[in-house]
Short mmCIF file of C-alpha atoms in Angstrom, two decimals:
data_model
loop_
_atom_site.label_atom_id
_atom_site.label_comp_id
_atom_site.label_asym_id
_atom_site.label_seq_id
_atom_site.Cartn_x
_atom_site.Cartn_y
_atom_site.Cartn_z
CA MET A 1 52.80 -16.19 -76.59
CA TYR A 2 53.70 -19.76 -75.56
CA ASP A 3 51.31 -22.53 -74.21
CA VAL A 4 52.88 -24.19 -71.35
CA VAL A 5 52.26 -27.51 -69.80
CA LEU A 6 53.38 -28.06 -66.34
CA LEU A 7 53.67 -31.87 -65.97
CA THR A 8 53.57 -33.55 -62.68
CA LEU A 9 53.75 -37.45 -62.34
CA GLY A 10 51.28 -39.10 -59.92
CA SER A 11 52.21 -41.20 -57.12
CA GLU A 12 53.35 -44.93 -57.77
CA ARG A 13 50.16 -46.05 -55.92
CA ASP A 14 48.44 -44.74 -59.00
CA ALA A 15 50.51 -46.51 -61.65
CA PRO A 16 48.82 -48.63 -64.27
CA ALA A 17 48.25 -52.42 -63.90
CA GLY A 18 51.51 -54.18 -64.74
CA ALA A 19 53.69 -51.70 -62.98
CA CYS A 20 55.94 -52.85 -60.41
CA GLY A 21 53.88 -52.68 -57.27
CA SER A 22 53.67 -50.26 -54.49
CA GLY A 23 57.29 -50.75 -53.66
CA GLY A 24 58.04 -48.89 -56.82
CA CYS A 25 61.10 -49.69 -58.99
CA CYS A 26 61.62 -46.33 -60.25
CA GLY A 27 61.21 -44.28 -57.08
CA ALA A 28 63.40 -41.99 -55.11
CA ALA A 29 66.97 -42.86 -55.07
CA PRO A 30 68.26 -44.98 -52.08
CA GLU A 31 71.82 -44.37 -50.76
CA LYS A 32 74.52 -44.80 -53.40
CA GLY A 33 75.83 -48.34 -53.52
CA ALA A 34 72.89 -49.83 -51.57
CA ALA A 35 70.65 -51.17 -54.18
CA THR A 36 68.81 -54.27 -52.81
CA ALA A 37 67.96 -57.50 -54.56
CA ASP A 38 64.20 -57.66 -53.71
CA ASP A 39 63.36 -54.35 -55.10
CA GLY A 40 65.91 -54.70 -57.89
CA ALA A 41 64.22 -57.81 -59.08
CA LYS A 42 61.20 -55.95 -60.08
CA ALA A 43 63.18 -53.30 -61.79
CA ASP A 44 65.07 -55.80 -63.88
CA ALA A 45 61.77 -57.24 -64.94
CA CYS A 46 60.73 -53.66 -66.02
CA ALA A 47 63.88 -52.86 -67.77
CA THR A 48 63.98 -55.84 -69.90
CA ASP A 49 60.24 -56.12 -70.84
CA GLY A 50 59.16 -53.44 -73.32
CA ALA A 51 55.63 -52.94 -72.16
CA THR A 52 56.28 -53.39 -68.37
CA ALA A 53 59.31 -51.13 -68.60
CA ASP A 54 57.22 -48.10 -69.76
CA ALA A 55 54.57 -48.83 -67.30
CA CYS A 56 57.36 -48.87 -64.58
CA ALA A 57 58.63 -45.58 -65.98
CA THR A 58 55.83 -43.62 -64.30
CA ASP A 59 56.85 -44.99 -60.90
CA GLY A 60 59.37 -42.47 -60.81
CA ALA A 61 56.74 -40.35 -59.24
CA THR A 62 57.34 -40.93 -55.32
CA ALA A 63 54.65 -40.61 -52.57
CA ASP A 64 56.10 -37.05 -51.70
CA ALA A 65 54.81 -35.64 -54.75
CA CYS A 66 51.58 -35.37 -52.38
CA ALA A 67 53.67 -33.77 -49.70
CA PRO A 68 51.66 -31.58 -47.26
CA ALA A 69 53.31 -28.40 -48.71
CA GLY A 70 51.65 -28.84 -51.74
CA GLY A 71 48.23 -29.92 -51.03
CA ALA A 72 45.87 -32.61 -49.62
CA THR A 73 45.33 -36.08 -51.03
CA VAL A 74 42.11 -37.88 -52.04
CA ASP A 75 41.99 -41.63 -52.10
CA GLY A 76 45.71 -41.63 -52.18
CA ARG A 77 45.86 -39.24 -55.31
CA CYS A 78 47.35 -35.75 -55.39
CA ASP A 79 44.32 -33.39 -55.10
CA THR A 80 46.26 -30.11 -55.47
CA PRO A 81 49.70 -29.43 -57.29
CA ARG A 82 52.64 -28.93 -54.91
CA VAL A 83 53.60 -25.19 -54.05
CA PRO A 84 56.54 -24.94 -56.44
CA VAL A 85 54.13 -25.92 -59.32
CA LEU A 86 51.53 -23.22 -58.30
CA ALA A 87 54.37 -20.66 -58.03
CA CYS A 88 56.05 -21.48 -61.56
CA ALA A 89 52.37 -21.44 -62.99
CA ASP A 90 51.75 -17.96 -61.58
CA ALA A 91 55.34 -16.75 -62.90
CA LEU A 92 54.43 -18.14 -66.34
CA THR A 93 50.79 -16.57 -66.24
CA ALA A 94 52.23 -13.11 -65.21
CA ARG A 95 54.25 -13.20 -68.31
CA GLY A 96 51.51 -13.93 -70.50
CA ALA A 97 51.77 -17.56 -71.05
CA ARG A 98 48.58 -19.79 -71.29
CA VAL A 99 49.46 -22.34 -68.65
CA GLU A 100 47.95 -25.88 -68.01
CA THR A 101 48.75 -27.99 -65.06
CA VAL A 102 48.73 -31.87 -65.64
CA THR A 103 49.08 -34.63 -63.22
CA ALA A 104 49.90 -37.82 -65.30
CA ARG A 105 49.37 -41.20 -63.38
CA SER A 106 49.87 -43.44 -66.50
CA ASP A 107 51.84 -43.72 -69.43
CA ALA A 108 48.99 -42.90 -71.72
CA GLU A 109 48.50 -39.68 -69.83
CA ILE A 110 51.98 -38.84 -70.39
CA ASP A 111 51.70 -39.69 -73.99
CA GLU A 112 48.66 -37.48 -74.32
CA VAL A 113 50.84 -34.40 -73.33
CA LEU A 114 53.70 -35.47 -75.27
CA ALA A 115 51.40 -35.82 -78.50
CA ARG A 116 51.06 -31.99 -78.60
CA PHE A 117 54.66 -31.64 -79.61
CA ASP A 118 54.13 -33.72 -82.83
CA GLY A 119 55.09 -31.89 -85.97
CA PRO A 120 53.11 -31.74 -89.44
CA THR A 121 52.52 -35.18 -91.03
CA ARG A 122 55.47 -36.41 -92.75
CA PRO A 123 55.47 -38.15 -96.12
CA ASP A 124 56.89 -41.33 -94.54
CA GLY A 125 54.12 -41.22 -91.80
CA LEU A 126 56.57 -41.12 -88.80
CA PRO A 127 55.71 -39.05 -85.76
CA TRP A 128 58.25 -36.34 -85.42
CA PRO A 129 58.59 -33.54 -83.07
CA ASP A 130 57.87 -30.14 -84.38
CA PRO A 131 60.96 -28.00 -84.03
CA ASP A 132 58.74 -24.68 -84.28
CA SER A 133 56.32 -25.65 -81.68
CA LYS A 134 54.85 -22.85 -79.60
CA THR A 135 54.11 -25.14 -76.74
CA ARG A 136 56.68 -25.71 -74.13
CA LEU A 137 56.95 -28.40 -71.56
CA VAL A 138 57.80 -28.09 -67.78
CA VAL A 139 58.26 -31.38 -65.79
CA ALA A 140 58.08 -30.89 -62.00
CA SER A 141 60.45 -33.55 -60.92
CA ALA A 142 60.85 -35.06 -57.46
CA SER A 143 63.80 -37.06 -58.62
CA ASP A 144 65.90 -37.83 -61.73
CA ALA A 145 63.91 -41.03 -62.17
CA GLN A 146 60.62 -38.88 -62.79
CA LEU A 147 62.36 -36.77 -65.41
CA ARG A 148 63.87 -40.05 -66.88
CA ALA A 149 60.29 -41.42 -67.01
CA VAL A 150 59.06 -38.47 -69.26
CA VAL A 151 62.22 -38.71 -71.58
CA ARG A 152 61.74 -42.31 -72.00
CA ARG A 153 58.19 -41.71 -73.28
CA LEU A 154 59.60 -39.11 -75.64
CA VAL A 155 62.00 -41.67 -77.05
CA ARG A 156 59.28 -44.29 -77.19
CA ARG A 157 57.08 -41.78 -79.20
CA TYR A 158 59.67 -40.61 -81.69
CA ALA A 159 62.33 -43.22 -82.09
CA PRO A 160 61.43 -44.75 -85.46
CA PRO A 161 61.67 -48.55 -86.13
CA PRO A 162 65.16 -49.74 -87.57
CA SER A 163 63.25 -50.91 -90.62
CA ARG A 164 61.82 -47.30 -91.24
CA ARG A 165 64.77 -45.28 -90.42
CA PRO A 166 64.52 -41.98 -92.35
CA ASP A 167 67.34 -40.27 -94.25
CA ASP A 168 67.19 -37.04 -92.22
CA LEU A 169 68.08 -38.94 -88.97
CA PRO A 170 71.64 -38.08 -88.05
CA GLY A 171 73.85 -41.09 -88.45
CA ASN A 172 75.05 -41.34 -84.96
CA ARG A 173 71.45 -41.28 -83.49
CA THR A 174 68.34 -43.57 -83.31
CA VAL A 175 66.04 -40.65 -82.26
CA PRO A 176 65.63 -37.15 -83.65
CA ASP A 177 66.16 -34.04 -81.52
CA LEU A 178 63.74 -34.40 -78.82
CA PRO A 179 61.62 -31.32 -77.60
CA PRO A 180 63.44 -29.16 -74.81
CA ILE A 181 62.13 -29.84 -71.28
CA GLY A 182 61.86 -27.22 -68.60
CA VAL A 183 62.99 -28.84 -65.11
CA LEU A 184 61.20 -27.59 -62.25
CA PRO A 185 62.92 -29.46 -58.95
CA LEU A 186 60.08 -30.05 -56.42
CA ASP A 187 62.88 -29.58 -53.46
CA PRO A 188 64.30 -25.96 -54.32
CA ALA A 189 66.03 -26.04 -50.95
CA ARG A 190 67.94 -29.35 -52.21
CA SER A 191 67.49 -30.88 -48.52
CA THR A 192 69.84 -33.80 -49.43
CA THR A 193 73.47 -34.02 -50.21
CA HIS A 194 73.06 -35.75 -53.37
CA ARG A 195 73.49 -33.43 -56.56
CA ASP A 196 70.59 -34.34 -58.88
CA LEU A 197 70.88 -33.63 -62.68
CA ALA A 198 69.37 -30.15 -62.27
CA ALA A 199 72.14 -29.24 -59.61
CA GLN A 200 74.98 -30.64 -61.98
CA LEU A 201 73.77 -28.79 -64.91
CA GLY A 202 73.53 -25.49 -63.04
CA LEU A 203 69.61 -25.29 -63.93
CA PRO A 204 67.51 -22.95 -61.84
CA ARG A 205 65.70 -24.36 -58.99
CA ASP A 206 63.57 -21.27 -58.02
CA PRO A 207 59.96 -21.62 -59.76
CA ALA A 208 60.16 -17.96 -61.10
CA ALA A 209 63.69 -18.53 -62.47
CA VAL A 210 62.36 -21.78 -64.07
CA ALA A 211 59.59 -19.79 -65.69
CA ALA A 212 61.95 -17.22 -67.00
CA ALA A 213 64.32 -20.00 -68.52
CA VAL A 214 61.36 -21.62 -70.39
CA LEU A 215 60.12 -18.29 -71.80
CA ASP A 216 63.34 -16.44 -72.36
CA GLY A 217 66.15 -19.23 -72.30
CA THR A 218 67.78 -21.29 -74.97
CA PRO A 219 67.59 -25.01 -75.30
CA ARG A 220 70.86 -26.85 -74.10
CA ARG A 221 71.10 -30.14 -75.85
CA LEU A 222 72.38 -33.01 -73.92
CA ASP A 223 73.59 -36.53 -74.65
CA LEU A 224 71.22 -39.41 -73.76
CA LEU A 225 72.11 -43.09 -73.03
CA ARG A 226 69.81 -45.66 -74.37
CA ASN A 227 70.16 -49.32 -73.44
CA ASP A 228 69.12 -52.70 -74.95
CA GLY A 229 66.67 -53.17 -71.94
CA GLY A 230 64.32 -50.40 -73.58
CA SER A 231 65.35 -47.56 -71.01
CA VAL A 232 67.17 -44.56 -71.00
CA THR A 233 69.69 -42.83 -68.75
CA LEU A 234 70.14 -39.03 -68.22
CA ASP A 235 72.85 -39.18 -65.43
CA GLY A 236 74.44 -42.34 -64.88
CA ALA A 237 74.41 -45.96 -63.46
CA LEU A 238 76.30 -47.82 -60.74
CA VAL A 239 76.55 -51.42 -60.71
CA GLY A 240 77.27 -53.24 -57.45
CA ALA A 241 75.96 -53.79 -54.06
CA ALA A 242 76.73 -53.22 -50.55
CA ASP A 243 76.19 -55.27 -47.37
CA ASP A 244 74.01 -54.16 -44.32
CA ASN A 245 77.00 -52.09 -42.97
CA GLY A 246 77.52 -50.20 -46.27
CA ARG A 247 80.62 -52.27 -47.21
CA PRO A 248 80.77 -52.93 -50.99
CA LEU A 249 80.53 -56.58 -51.99
CA HIS A 250 82.63 -58.20 -54.67
CA TRP A 251 81.12 -59.40 -57.90
CA ARG A 252 82.55 -60.70 -61.12
CA GLY A 253 81.75 -59.35 -64.78
CA ARG A 254 83.07 -58.47 -68.09
CA VAL A 255 82.95 -54.69 -68.68
CA GLU A 256 83.84 -53.43 -72.15
CA VAL A 257 84.03 -49.91 -73.48
CA ASP A 258 84.14 -49.88 -77.30
CA ASP A 259 87.15 -52.05 -77.86
CA ALA A 260 88.70 -51.60 -74.42
CA VAL A 261 88.16 -54.28 -71.80
CA LEU A 262 88.15 -52.94 -68.29
CA SER A 263 87.47 -56.37 -66.88
CA ASN A 264 87.55 -59.85 -68.42
CA GLY A 265 85.23 -61.29 -65.84
CA ASP A 266 87.88 -62.88 -63.67
CA ASP A 267 88.70 -59.80 -61.36
CA PRO A 268 86.57 -59.11 -58.33
CA LEU A 269 84.78 -55.81 -58.78
CA LEU A 270 83.62 -53.50 -56.14
CA ALA A 271 81.68 -51.30 -58.39
CA CYS A 272 81.15 -50.05 -61.90
CA ALA A 273 80.20 -46.59 -62.84
CA ILE A 274 78.40 -45.48 -66.15
CA GLY A 275 78.66 -41.88 -66.45
CA ASN A 276 76.80 -39.54 -68.68
CA ALA A 277 76.80 -36.85 -66.02
CA GLY A 278 78.50 -36.82 -62.71
CA GLY A 279 75.95 -38.40 -60.37
CA TYR A 280 77.90 -41.57 -59.75
CA ALA A 281 81.40 -40.31 -60.10
CA ARG A 282 82.34 -41.13 -56.57
CA LEU A 283 81.64 -44.09 -54.25
CA ASP A 284 82.22 -43.12 -50.73
CA ASP A 285 85.72 -41.61 -50.62
CA VAL A 286 86.69 -43.18 -54.14
CA ALA A 287 86.73 -41.16 -57.34
CA LEU A 288 85.50 -43.49 -60.06
CA LEU A 289 84.95 -41.16 -62.95
CA GLY A 290 87.14 -38.27 -63.97
CA ALA A 291 85.01 -35.61 -65.62
CA PRO A 292 81.97 -36.94 -67.53
CA ASP A 293 80.49 -34.48 -69.82
CA PRO A 294 76.99 -34.82 -70.82
CA THR A 295 77.69 -32.87 -74.12
CA ASP A 296 80.82 -34.76 -75.53
CA GLY A 297 79.15 -37.47 -77.17
CA LEU A 298 80.91 -40.04 -74.99
CA VAL A 299 80.18 -42.25 -71.94
CA GLU A 300 82.79 -42.52 -69.18
CA VAL A 301 82.93 -45.84 -67.43
CA ALA A 302 85.00 -47.09 -64.35
CA VAL A 303 85.56 -50.15 -62.55
CA ALA A 304 87.00 -50.25 -58.96
CA VAL A 305 89.09 -53.56 -58.39
CA PRO A 306 90.68 -54.52 -55.07
CA VAL A 307 94.34 -55.52 -55.65
CA VAL A 308 96.45 -57.35 -52.85
CA THR A 309 100.06 -56.12 -52.42
CA ARG A 310 102.76 -57.21 -50.03
CA SER A 311 104.91 -54.64 -48.21
CA ALA A 312 108.58 -55.25 -47.65
CA LEU A 313 107.74 -57.05 -44.38
CA GLY A 314 105.44 -59.42 -46.26
CA ARG A 315 102.22 -58.08 -44.76
CA LYS A 316 99.17 -57.94 -46.98
CA ARG A 317 97.61 -54.73 -48.25
CA VAL A 318 94.63 -54.07 -50.25
CA ARG A 319 94.59 -51.16 -52.52
CA LEU A 320 91.72 -50.17 -54.88
CA GLU A 321 92.66 -49.84 -58.61
CA VAL A 322 90.35 -47.80 -60.76
CA ARG A 323 90.33 -48.59 -64.44
CA ARG A 324 88.80 -45.89 -66.77
CA ALA A 325 87.76 -45.76 -70.38
CA ARG A 326 85.56 -43.36 -72.46
CA GLY A 327 83.77 -44.31 -75.73
CA ARG A 328 80.50 -44.71 -77.42
CA ALA A 329 79.08 -47.59 -75.80
CA VAL A 330 79.52 -49.99 -72.80
CA ALA A 331 78.39 -53.63 -72.05
CA VAL A 332 78.34 -55.13 -68.63
CA LEU A 333 77.97 -58.91 -68.43
CA PRO A 334 77.49 -60.53 -64.88
CA ARG A 335 79.49 -63.57 -64.45
CA GLU A 336 77.82 -64.94 -61.24
CA GLY A 337 74.14 -64.50 -60.75
CA LYS A 338 72.41 -61.24 -60.16
CA VAL A 339 74.12 -58.00 -59.48
CA PRO A 340 72.17 -55.02 -58.36
CA PHE A 341 72.43 -51.48 -59.79
CA LEU A 342 71.22 -47.93 -59.76
CA ASP A 343 70.42 -46.18 -62.93
CA ASP A 344 69.32 -42.62 -62.54
CA GLY A 345 68.28 -43.43 -58.91
CA ALA A 346 66.04 -46.38 -59.86
CA GLU A 347 67.12 -49.73 -58.51
CA GLY A 348 67.58 -52.90 -60.64
CA GLU A 349 69.40 -56.17 -61.17
CA LEU A 350 71.49 -57.17 -63.94
CA SER A 351 71.26 -61.12 -64.68
CA ARG A 352 72.36 -60.85 -68.34
CA LYS A 353 74.36 -58.70 -70.70
CA ARG A 354 73.30 -55.01 -70.71
CA SER A 355 74.57 -52.44 -73.05
CA TRP A 356 74.28 -48.55 -73.06
CA TRP A 357 75.30 -46.48 -75.99
CA THR A 358 75.32 -42.57 -76.42
CA GLU A 359 72.83 -40.61 -78.53
CA PRO A 360 74.73 -37.16 -78.84
CA GLY A 361 72.69 -34.22 -78.25
CA ALA A 362 69.42 -36.09 -78.36
CA TRP A 363 67.57 -34.31 -75.59
CA ALA A 364 67.44 -30.81 -74.35
CA VAL A 365 66.68 -28.67 -71.44
CA TRP A 366 65.64 -24.98 -71.16
CA ALA A 367 68.58 -23.17 -69.69
CA SER A 368 68.86 -19.40 -68.75
#
């Protein structure tokens, strides 16, 4: 029978030194298009600095990980796992699995869990996941940012340096097949209108159903977006900002998808959506992305450009032009200062060129 590790991320207040502070740069997602400059500045520092970025990753755990439904807190730390975690553990144990619950409050503690998925020592000395491992991982996730934090550490652990790229690594990837993850949403009732990645993928939310998927299901391999800031993206990113009344603000930047140029930097942009899945497919009532598919090996990108036209009577009208492209990679270069963005719900700011590229089928979830 399987050994199952139920991993919960601790609150951002327990993040290691060097993290982004109590405000948290990788916490719960704010409203779409409402990224703020102050919090985003912290996130940009995390996303572009290797060591700090990984410390920031654990901040995906939000304070509601210690919600009253799950247990009391001691000195600001979670003392008892939340109810869905306990229910999932009971369901796994009832099926004969050996279950361990772990609350990780630092990257080092996440890494201790992930080390259990290492395979036998290779001749080249590279750490590599064991495809035949009898240990399975379930991440209790309060947000997509928390799930991303764990996947980021998996990439950090198993991505070989370019100078040591092995021959058995797929030519279109920089990481091997990462171990499958069971996703346990910590809000099974889905009390908000935002569709998180688990909802988009049709993954079970009930703890018993999650346990069944982990023990009886099959891995569903999904594309992963890596970026040159040292982070990863599971769902997507939305570049742009809004004023205090929620109205999008104009910004300028060059946006390229492979060889296609969606904006050369002269157009005023309202938003740029980068989609691996569909979490950022719409901005208010505007459809930005068509049908992003996290299994097709491509990233879908769209920019929203306000275009001024004149009626037959000479009156000015503004319509929104959406330009789309699909490809293996996308680059966004802000032309004027810093531009806020959301990436898997984590806030940040772009102040220089940022590139995302697709790693087809790099990570996986347990699906029923």
